[in-house]
Coordinates of C-alpha atoms in Angstrom, one line a residue:
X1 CA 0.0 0.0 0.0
X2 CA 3.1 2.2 0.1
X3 CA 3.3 5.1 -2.9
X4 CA 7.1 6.2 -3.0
X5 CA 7.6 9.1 -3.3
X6 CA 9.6 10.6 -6.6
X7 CA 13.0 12.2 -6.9
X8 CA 13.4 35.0 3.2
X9 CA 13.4 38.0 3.2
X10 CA 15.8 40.0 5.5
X11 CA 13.3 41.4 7.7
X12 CA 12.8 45.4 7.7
X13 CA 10.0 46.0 10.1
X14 CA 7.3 48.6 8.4
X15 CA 4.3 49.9 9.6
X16 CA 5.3 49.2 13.4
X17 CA 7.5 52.5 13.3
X18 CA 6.6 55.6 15.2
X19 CA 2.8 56.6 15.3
X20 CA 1.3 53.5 15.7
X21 CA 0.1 53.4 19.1
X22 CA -1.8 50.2 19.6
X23 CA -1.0 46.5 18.7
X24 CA -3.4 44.9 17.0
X25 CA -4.7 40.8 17.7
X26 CA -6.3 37.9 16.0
X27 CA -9.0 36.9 17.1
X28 CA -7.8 34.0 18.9
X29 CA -8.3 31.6 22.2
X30 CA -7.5 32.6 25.7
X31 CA -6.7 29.2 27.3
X32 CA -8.6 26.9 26.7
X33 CA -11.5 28.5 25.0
X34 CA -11.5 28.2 20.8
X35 CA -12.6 31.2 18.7
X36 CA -15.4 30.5 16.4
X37 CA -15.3 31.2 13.5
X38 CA -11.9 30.1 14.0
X39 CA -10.3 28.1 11.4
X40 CA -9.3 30.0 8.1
X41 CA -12.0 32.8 8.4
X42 CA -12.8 34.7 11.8
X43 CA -16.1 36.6 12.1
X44 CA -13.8 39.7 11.4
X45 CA -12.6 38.7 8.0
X46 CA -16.1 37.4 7.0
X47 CA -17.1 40.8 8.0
X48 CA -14.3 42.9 6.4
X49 CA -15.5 40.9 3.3
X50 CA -18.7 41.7 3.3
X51 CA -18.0 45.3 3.9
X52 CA -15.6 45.6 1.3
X53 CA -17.3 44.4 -1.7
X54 CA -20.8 46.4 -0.6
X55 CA -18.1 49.3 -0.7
X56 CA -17.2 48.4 -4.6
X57 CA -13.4 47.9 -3.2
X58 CA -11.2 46.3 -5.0
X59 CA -9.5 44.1 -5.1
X60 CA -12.5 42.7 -3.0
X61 CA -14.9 42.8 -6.1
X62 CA -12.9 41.1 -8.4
X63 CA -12.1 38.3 -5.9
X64 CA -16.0 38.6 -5.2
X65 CA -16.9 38.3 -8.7
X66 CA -14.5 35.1 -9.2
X67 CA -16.8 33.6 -6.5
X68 CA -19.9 34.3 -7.9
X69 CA -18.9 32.9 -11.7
X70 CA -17.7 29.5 -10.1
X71 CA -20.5 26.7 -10.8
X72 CA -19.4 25.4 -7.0
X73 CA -21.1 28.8 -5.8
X74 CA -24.4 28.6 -6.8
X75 CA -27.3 27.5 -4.6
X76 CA -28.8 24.9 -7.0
X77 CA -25.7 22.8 -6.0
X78 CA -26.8 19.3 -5.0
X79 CA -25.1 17.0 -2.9
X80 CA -23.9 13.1 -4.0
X81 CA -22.9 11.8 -0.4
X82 CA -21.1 8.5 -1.0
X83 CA -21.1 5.8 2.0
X84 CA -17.2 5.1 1.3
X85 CA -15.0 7.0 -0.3
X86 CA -12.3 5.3 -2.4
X87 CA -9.0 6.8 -4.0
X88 CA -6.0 5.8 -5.1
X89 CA -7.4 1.8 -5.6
X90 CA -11.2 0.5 -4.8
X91 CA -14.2 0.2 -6.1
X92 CA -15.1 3.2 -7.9
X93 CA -12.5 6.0 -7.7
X94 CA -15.3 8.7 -6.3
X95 CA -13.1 10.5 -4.4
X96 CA -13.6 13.7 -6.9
X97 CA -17.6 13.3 -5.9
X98 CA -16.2 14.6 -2.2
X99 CA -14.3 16.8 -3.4
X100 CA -16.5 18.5 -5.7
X101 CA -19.3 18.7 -3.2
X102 CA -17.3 20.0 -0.2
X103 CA -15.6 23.0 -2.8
X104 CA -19.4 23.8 -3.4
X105 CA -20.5 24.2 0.1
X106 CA -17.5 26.4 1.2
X107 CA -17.8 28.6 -1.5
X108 CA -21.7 28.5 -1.1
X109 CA -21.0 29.3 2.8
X110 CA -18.5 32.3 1.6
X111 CA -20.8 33.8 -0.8
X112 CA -24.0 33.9 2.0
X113 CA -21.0 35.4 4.4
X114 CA -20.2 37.8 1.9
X115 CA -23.7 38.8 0.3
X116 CA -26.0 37.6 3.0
X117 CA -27.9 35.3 0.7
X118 CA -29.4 32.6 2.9
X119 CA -30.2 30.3 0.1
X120 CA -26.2 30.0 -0.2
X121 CA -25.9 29.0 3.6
X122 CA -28.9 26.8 3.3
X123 CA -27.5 24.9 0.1
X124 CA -23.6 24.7 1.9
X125 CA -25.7 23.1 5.0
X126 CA -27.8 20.3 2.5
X127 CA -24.8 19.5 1.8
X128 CA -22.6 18.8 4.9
X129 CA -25.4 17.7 6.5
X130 CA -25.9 14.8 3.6
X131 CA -22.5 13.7 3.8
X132 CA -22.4 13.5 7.8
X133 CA -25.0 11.5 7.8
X134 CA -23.6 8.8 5.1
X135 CA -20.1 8.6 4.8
X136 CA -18.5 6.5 7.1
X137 CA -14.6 5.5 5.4
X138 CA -12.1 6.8 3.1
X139 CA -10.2 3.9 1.4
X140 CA -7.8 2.7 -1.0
X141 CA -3.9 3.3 -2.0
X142 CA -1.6 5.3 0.2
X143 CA -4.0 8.0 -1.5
X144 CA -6.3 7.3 1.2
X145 CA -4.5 9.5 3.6
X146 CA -4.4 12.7 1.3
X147 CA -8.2 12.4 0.5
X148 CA -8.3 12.4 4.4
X149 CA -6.3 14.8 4.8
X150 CA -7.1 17.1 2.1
X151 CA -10.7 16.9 2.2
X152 CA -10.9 16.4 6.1
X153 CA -9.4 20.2 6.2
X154 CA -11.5 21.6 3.9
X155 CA -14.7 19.7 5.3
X156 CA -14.0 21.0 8.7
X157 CA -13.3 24.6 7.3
X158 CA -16.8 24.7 5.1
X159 CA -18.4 23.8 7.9
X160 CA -16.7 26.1 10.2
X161 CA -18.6 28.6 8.2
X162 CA -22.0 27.8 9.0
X163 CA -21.8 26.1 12.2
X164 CA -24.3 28.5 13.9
X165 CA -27.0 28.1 11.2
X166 CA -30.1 26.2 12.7
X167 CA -30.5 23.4 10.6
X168 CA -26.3 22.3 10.8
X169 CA -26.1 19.2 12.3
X170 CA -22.7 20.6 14.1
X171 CA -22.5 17.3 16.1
X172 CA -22.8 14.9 13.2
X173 CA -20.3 16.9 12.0
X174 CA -17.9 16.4 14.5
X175 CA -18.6 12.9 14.5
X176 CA -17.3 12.6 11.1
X177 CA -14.0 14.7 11.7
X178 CA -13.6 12.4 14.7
X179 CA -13.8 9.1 13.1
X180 CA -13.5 9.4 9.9
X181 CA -10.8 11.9 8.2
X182 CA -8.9 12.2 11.6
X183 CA -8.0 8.8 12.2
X184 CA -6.2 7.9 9.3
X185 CA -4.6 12.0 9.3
X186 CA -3.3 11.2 13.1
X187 CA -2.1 7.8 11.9
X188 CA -0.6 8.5 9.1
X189 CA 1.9 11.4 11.6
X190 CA 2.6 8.1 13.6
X191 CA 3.7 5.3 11.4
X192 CA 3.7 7.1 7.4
X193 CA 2.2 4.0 6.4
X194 CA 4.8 1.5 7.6
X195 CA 7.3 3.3 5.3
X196 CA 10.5 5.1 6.9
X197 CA 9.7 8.7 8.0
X198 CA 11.8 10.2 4.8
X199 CA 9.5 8.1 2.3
X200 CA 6.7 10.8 1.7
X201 CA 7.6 14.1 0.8
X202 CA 6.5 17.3 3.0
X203 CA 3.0 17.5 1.3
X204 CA 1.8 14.1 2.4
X205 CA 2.4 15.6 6.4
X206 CA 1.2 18.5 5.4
X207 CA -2.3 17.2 4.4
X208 CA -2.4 15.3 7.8
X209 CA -1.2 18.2 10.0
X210 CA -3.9 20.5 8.1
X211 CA -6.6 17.8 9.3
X212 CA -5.5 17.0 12.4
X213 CA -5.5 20.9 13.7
X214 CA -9.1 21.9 11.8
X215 CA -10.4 18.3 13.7
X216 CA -9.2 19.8 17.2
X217 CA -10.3 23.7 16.3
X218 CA -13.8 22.2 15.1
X219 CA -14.1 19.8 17.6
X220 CA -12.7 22.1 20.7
X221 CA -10.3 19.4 21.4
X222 CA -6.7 21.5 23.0
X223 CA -4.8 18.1 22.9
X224 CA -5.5 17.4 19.3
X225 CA -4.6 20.5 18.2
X226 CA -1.4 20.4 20.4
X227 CA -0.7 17.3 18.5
X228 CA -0.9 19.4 14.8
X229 CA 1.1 21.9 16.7
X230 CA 3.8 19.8 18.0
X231 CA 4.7 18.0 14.9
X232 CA 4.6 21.0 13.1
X233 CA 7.7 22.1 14.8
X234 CA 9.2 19.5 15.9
X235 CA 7.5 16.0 13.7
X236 CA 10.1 13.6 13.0
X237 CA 8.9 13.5 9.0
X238 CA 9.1 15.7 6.5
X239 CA 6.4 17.9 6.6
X240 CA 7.6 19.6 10.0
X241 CA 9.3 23.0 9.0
X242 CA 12.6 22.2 9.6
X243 CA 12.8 19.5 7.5
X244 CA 10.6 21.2 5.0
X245 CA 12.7 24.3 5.4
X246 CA 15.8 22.4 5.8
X247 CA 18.8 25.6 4.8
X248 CA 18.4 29.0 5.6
X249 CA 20.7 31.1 3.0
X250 CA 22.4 34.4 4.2
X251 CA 20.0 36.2 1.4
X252 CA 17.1 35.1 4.1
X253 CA 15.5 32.5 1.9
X254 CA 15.0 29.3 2.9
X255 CA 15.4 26.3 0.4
X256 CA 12.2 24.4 0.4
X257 CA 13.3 20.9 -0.2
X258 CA 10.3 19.8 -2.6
X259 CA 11.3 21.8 -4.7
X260 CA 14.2 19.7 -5.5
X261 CA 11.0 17.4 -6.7
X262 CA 8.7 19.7 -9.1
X263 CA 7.3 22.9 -8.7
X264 CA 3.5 21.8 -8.6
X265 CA 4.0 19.7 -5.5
X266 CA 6.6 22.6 -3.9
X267 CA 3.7 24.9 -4.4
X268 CA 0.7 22.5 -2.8
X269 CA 3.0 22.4 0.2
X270 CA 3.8 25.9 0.6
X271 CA -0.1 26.1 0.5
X272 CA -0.6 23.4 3.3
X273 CA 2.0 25.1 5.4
X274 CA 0.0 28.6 4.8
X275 CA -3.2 26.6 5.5
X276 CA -1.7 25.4 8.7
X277 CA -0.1 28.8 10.0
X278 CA -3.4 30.4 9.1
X279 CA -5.5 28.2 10.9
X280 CA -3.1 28.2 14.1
X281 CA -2.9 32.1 14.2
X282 CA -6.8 32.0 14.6
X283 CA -6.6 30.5 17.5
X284 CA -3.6 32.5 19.2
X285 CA -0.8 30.5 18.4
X286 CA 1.8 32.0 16.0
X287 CA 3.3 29.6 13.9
X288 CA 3.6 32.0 11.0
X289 CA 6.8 33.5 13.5
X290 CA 8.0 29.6 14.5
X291 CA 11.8 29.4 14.9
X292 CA 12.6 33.3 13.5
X293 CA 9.7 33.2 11.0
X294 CA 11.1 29.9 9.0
X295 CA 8.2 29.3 6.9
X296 CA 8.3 33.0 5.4
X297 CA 11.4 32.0 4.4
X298 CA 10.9 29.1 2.4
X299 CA 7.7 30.7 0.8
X300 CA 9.8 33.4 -0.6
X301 CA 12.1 31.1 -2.0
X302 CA 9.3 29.3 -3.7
X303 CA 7.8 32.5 -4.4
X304 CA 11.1 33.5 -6.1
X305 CA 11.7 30.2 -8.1
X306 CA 8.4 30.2 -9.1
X307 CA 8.5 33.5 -10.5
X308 CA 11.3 32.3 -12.5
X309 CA 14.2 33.5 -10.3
X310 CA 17.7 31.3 -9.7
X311 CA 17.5 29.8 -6.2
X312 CA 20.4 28.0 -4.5
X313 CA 19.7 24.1 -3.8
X314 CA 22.2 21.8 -1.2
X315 CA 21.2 18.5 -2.4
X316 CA 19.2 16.1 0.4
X317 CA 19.4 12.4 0.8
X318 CA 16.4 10.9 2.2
X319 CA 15.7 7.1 2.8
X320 CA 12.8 5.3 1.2
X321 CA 11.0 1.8 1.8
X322 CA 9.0 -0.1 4.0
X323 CA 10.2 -0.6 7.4
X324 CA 11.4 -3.9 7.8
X325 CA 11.1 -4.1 3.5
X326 CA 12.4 -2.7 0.8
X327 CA 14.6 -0.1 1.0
X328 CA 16.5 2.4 -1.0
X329 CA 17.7 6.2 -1.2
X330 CA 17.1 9.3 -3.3
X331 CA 19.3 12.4 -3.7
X332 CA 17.8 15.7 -5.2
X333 CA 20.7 17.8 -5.9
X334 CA 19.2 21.3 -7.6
X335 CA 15.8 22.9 -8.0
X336 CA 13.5 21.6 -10.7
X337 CA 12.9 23.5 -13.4
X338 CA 9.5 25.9 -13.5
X339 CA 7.1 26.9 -15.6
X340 CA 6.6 30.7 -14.3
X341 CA 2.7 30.7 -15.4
X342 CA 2.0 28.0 -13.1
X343 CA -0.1 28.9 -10.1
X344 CA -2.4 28.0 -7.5
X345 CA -4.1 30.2 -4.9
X346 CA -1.7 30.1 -1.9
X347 CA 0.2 33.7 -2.0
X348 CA -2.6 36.0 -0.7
X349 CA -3.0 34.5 2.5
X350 CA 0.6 34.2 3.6
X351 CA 1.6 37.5 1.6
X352 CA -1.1 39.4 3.4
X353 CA 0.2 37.7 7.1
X354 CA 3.7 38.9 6.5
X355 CA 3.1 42.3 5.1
X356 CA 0.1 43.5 6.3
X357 CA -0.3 42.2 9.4
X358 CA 3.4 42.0 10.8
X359 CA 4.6 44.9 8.7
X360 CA 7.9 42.2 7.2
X361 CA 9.2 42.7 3.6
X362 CA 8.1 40.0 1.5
X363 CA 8.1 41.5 -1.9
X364 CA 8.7 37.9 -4.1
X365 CA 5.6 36.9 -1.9
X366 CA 3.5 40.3 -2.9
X367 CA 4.9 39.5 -6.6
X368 CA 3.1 35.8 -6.5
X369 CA 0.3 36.9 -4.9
X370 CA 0.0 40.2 -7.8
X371 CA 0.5 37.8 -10.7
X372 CA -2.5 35.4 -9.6
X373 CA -4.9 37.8 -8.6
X374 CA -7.3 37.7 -8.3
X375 CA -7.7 33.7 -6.7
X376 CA -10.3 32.0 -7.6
X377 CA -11.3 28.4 -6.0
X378 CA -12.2 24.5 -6.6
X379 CA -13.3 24.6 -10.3
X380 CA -10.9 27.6 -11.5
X381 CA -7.6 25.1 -11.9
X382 CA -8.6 22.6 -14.2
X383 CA -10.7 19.7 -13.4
X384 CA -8.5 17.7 -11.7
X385 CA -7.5 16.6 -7.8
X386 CA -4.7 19.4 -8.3
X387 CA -7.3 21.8 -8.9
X388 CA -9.3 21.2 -5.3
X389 CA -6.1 20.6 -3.3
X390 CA -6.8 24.8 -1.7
X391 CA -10.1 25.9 -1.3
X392 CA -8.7 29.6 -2.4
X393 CA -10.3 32.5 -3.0
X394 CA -7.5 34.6 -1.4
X395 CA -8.0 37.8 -3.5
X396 CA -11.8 38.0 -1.5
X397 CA -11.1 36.3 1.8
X398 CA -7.1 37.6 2.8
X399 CA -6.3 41.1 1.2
X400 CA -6.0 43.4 4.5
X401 CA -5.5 47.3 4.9
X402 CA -2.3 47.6 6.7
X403 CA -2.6 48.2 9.9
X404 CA -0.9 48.0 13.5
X405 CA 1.5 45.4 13.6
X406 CA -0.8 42.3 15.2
X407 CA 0.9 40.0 17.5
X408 CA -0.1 36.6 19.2
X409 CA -0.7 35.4 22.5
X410 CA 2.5 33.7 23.9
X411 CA 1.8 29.7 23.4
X412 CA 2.5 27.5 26.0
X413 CA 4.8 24.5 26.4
X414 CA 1.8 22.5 24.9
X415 CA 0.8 24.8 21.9
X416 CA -2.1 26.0 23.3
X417 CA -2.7 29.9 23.5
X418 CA -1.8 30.8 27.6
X419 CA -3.3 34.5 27.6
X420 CA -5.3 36.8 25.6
X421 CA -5.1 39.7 23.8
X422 CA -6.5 41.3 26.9
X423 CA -4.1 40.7 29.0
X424 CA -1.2 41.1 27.0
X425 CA 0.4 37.7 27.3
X426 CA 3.0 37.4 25.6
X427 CA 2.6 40.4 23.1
X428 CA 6.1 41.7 21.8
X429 CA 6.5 45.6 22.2
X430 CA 7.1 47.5 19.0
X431 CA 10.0 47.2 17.3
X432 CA 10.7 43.8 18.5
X433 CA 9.2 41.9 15.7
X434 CA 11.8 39.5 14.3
X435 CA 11.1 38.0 10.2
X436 CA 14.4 37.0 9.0
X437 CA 17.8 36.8 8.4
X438 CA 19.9 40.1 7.9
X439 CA 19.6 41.5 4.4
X440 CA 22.0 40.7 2.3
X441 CA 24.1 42.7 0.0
X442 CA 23.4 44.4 -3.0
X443 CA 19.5 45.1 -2.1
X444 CA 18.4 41.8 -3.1
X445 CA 14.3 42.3 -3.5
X446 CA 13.8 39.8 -1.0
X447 CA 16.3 41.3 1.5
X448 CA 15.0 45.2 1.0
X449 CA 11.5 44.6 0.4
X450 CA 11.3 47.4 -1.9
X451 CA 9.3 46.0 -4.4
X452 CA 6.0 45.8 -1.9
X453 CA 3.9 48.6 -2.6
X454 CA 4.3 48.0 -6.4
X455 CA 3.1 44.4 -5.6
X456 CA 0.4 45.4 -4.2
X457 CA -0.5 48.1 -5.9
X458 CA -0.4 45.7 -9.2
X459 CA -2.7 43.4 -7.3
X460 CA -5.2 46.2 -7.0
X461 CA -5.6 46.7 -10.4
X462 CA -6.5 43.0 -11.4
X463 CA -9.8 43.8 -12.9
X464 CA -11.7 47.5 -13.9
X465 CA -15.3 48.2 -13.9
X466 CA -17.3 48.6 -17.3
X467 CA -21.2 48.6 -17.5
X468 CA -21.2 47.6 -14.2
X469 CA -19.6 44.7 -14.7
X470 CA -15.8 43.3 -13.4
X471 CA -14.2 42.4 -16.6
X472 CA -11.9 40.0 -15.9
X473 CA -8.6 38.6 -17.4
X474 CA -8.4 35.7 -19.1
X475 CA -5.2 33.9 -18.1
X476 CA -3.2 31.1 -20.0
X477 CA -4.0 27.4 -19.8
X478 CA -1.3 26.3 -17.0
X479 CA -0.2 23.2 -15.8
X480 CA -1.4 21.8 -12.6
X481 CA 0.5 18.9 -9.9
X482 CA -1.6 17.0 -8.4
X483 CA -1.2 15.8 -4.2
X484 CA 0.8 12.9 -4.6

């Protein structure tokens, strides 16, 4: 059942200088209370959303109006719950049936969020409601754990949405976190499978350390999402950050070592991680700023390659096989070659953390995120797994305003959030915020961050109005990886 796997910025603080005189929060969980909406949306980004598009601001509206256009948004949606879900090997493949359906009921719940049509959050609840109450496995290959994964995330996060809404059956749902997707997500962290930790690359811990925290954030289960938390910094595979992140150059970036694989499954991963930060930083725990911000270090070095830039690459040996079976090795010794039109919608999200929020340079990030804007969702990427690995929509959901520089409560040994914003535990003073390496020479972009406000502003121009309408770019046919 094995599947073997194939072959930052120097930080200049902005925006936290002199003036500002209040630090901003997320709304997160003092002890052990969970914040709700809590996962990838709080009830202030649904409501900046909302705000922003009745305002006609952009580049809200185009990111709106990407919503709207998707065939997953619409309220006629119907739901085809499935008892089992197979993919990778069984009897059928129906995996893309899940898939499909939960892609519709998140961007059904955004859309009511957004507009406040309650035909939208009545369709996203038919349909979370119908597969609580029938499925009961996900099998087949070692794809079994990335449909897990994947779609136990994503499940978790469209429900999330609408888990106030009278007719959600929030405990059924919750039921099917539990024993279905989490279980093989929290398994798959302990044994990979039977296969020696190095045998999956970081996107296969990824998907389970996505499920395992929106299980414990949905749920209000603390020592589930210390687990996620724990193995995300210190998990002996390859999916925590430091082996993920494995080299930090002197220019700040930090070689992603998937990318010595291909760029579609460098960029899923970069995504995951995002997801993951994202959903932590919800609840109060930071680990956007893990271990001097390492994960902003390796997204702009994916952000950069990806773009087309030369990256450095120290080759990495990892073991593969079957405990106790087969074994072997596999040396990647450069970055892949890219195709620089290849995207998915990960960069708003973590471009808008690091700029916007914590005031860091980031410009290959605000690049990334400028070229795919606006993101669109499930159905926008082609019709493939690839295509549904993010639920997207980062243009709408993640641009911010700058603002005050916001800070998280300090976590304890555990992970868990140990004060709130009101008490000011753990809150760094201004000025103390720490992104990155030192610049290096020569005003590298990534180093400087001088390249920010053009970024951005190009990502506010994605679309202009005409006859009322957002006329939106058509953008080339691109390849797509899928999870594996």
């Amino acid at each position: 059942m094995l599947k073997a796997a194939g072959a930052a910025a120097g930080a200049v603080g902005i925006g936290a200088g002199a003036g500002t005189t209040a630090l901003a929060s997320p709304a997160s969980a003092a002890g052990s209370a969970f914040a709700h909406p809590g996962l990838l949306h709080t009830r202030t980004d649904l409501d900046r959303m909302a705000a922003k598009v009745k305002a006609g601001a952009r580049p809200y509206t185009a990111g709106f109006a990407k919503l709207t256009a998707n065939r997953h948004a619409q309220s006629g949606w119907r739901a085809q719950p499935q008892t089992t879900v197979y993919r990778g090997a069984g009897s059928p493949q129906n995996y893309a049936v899940l898939y499909n359906d939960i892609h519709a009921a998140y961007q059904n719940a955004l859309r009511y969020h957004v507009s406040g049509e309650t035909a939208h959050a009545d369709t996203a609840v038919a349909i979370l409601n119908a597969w609580s109450e029938k499925l009961t496995s996900v099998q087949g290959s070692a794809d079994r754990f990335l449909a897990a994964g994947l779609y136990g995330y994503q499940f978790a996060n469209a429900a999330e949405l609408v888990r106030d809404h009278g007719d959600f059956r929030l405990g059924r749902a919750q039921e099917l976190m539990r024993n279905v997707f989490h279980p093989l997500s929290d398994s798959f962290l302990s044994d990979h499978n039977g296969a020696v930790v190095t045998n999956y690359w970081p996107n296969w811990d990824l998907t389970a350390i996505a499920c395992v925290l929106a299980t414990g954030i949905f749920c209000d289960d603390r020592a589930v999402v210390d687990r996620a938390v724990e193995y995300f910094k210190h998990g002996d595979g390859m999916g925590s950050v430091k082996h993920a992140v494995p080299v930090v150059y002197e220019d700040g970036l930090g070689e992603w070592v998937e990318a010595g694989r291909d760029q579609g499954h460098a960029l899923l991963g970069v995504g995951l991680m995002g997801t993951v930060c994202e959903m932590a930083w919800n609840q109060g725990i930071d680990l956007y700023g893990y271990d001097d911000s390492r994960f902003l270090k390796g997204a702009q070095y994916v952000a950069k390659w990806s773009l087309g830039g030369g990256v450095p690459y120290t080759a990495n040996t990892r073991k593969k096989g079957a405990i106790g079976g087969w074994s072997g090795s596999e040396t990647a010794t450069e970055a892949a070659g890219v195709d620089p039109a290849m995207t998915r919608p990960i960069w708003a999200m973590i471009a808008n953390h690091y700029t916007k929020r914590r005031g860091l340079s980031a410009s290959y990030l605000t690049r990334a995120a400028a070229k795919a804007a606006p993101e669109g969702g499930g159905g926008d990427y082609g019709p493939n797994s690839g295509g549904y690995d993010q639920l997207g929509f980062g243009t709408l959901a993640f641009t911010r305003d700058r603002g005050p520089v916001e800070v998280t409560p300090s976590a304890s040994p555990s992970g868990a959030a140990s004060g709130g914003a009101a008490s000011g535990g753990g809150a760094r003073p201004q000025g103390a915020v720490s992104a990155s390496a030192a610049p290096a020479a020569g005003r590298d972009l990534a180093a400087t961050g001088s390249e920010d406000v053009v970024g951005w502003a190009a990502a506010a121009g994605v679309s202009a109005v005409a006859g009322g309408l957002l006329l939106l770019r058509r953008r080339d046919r691109v390849r797509r990886g899928g999870a594996e």
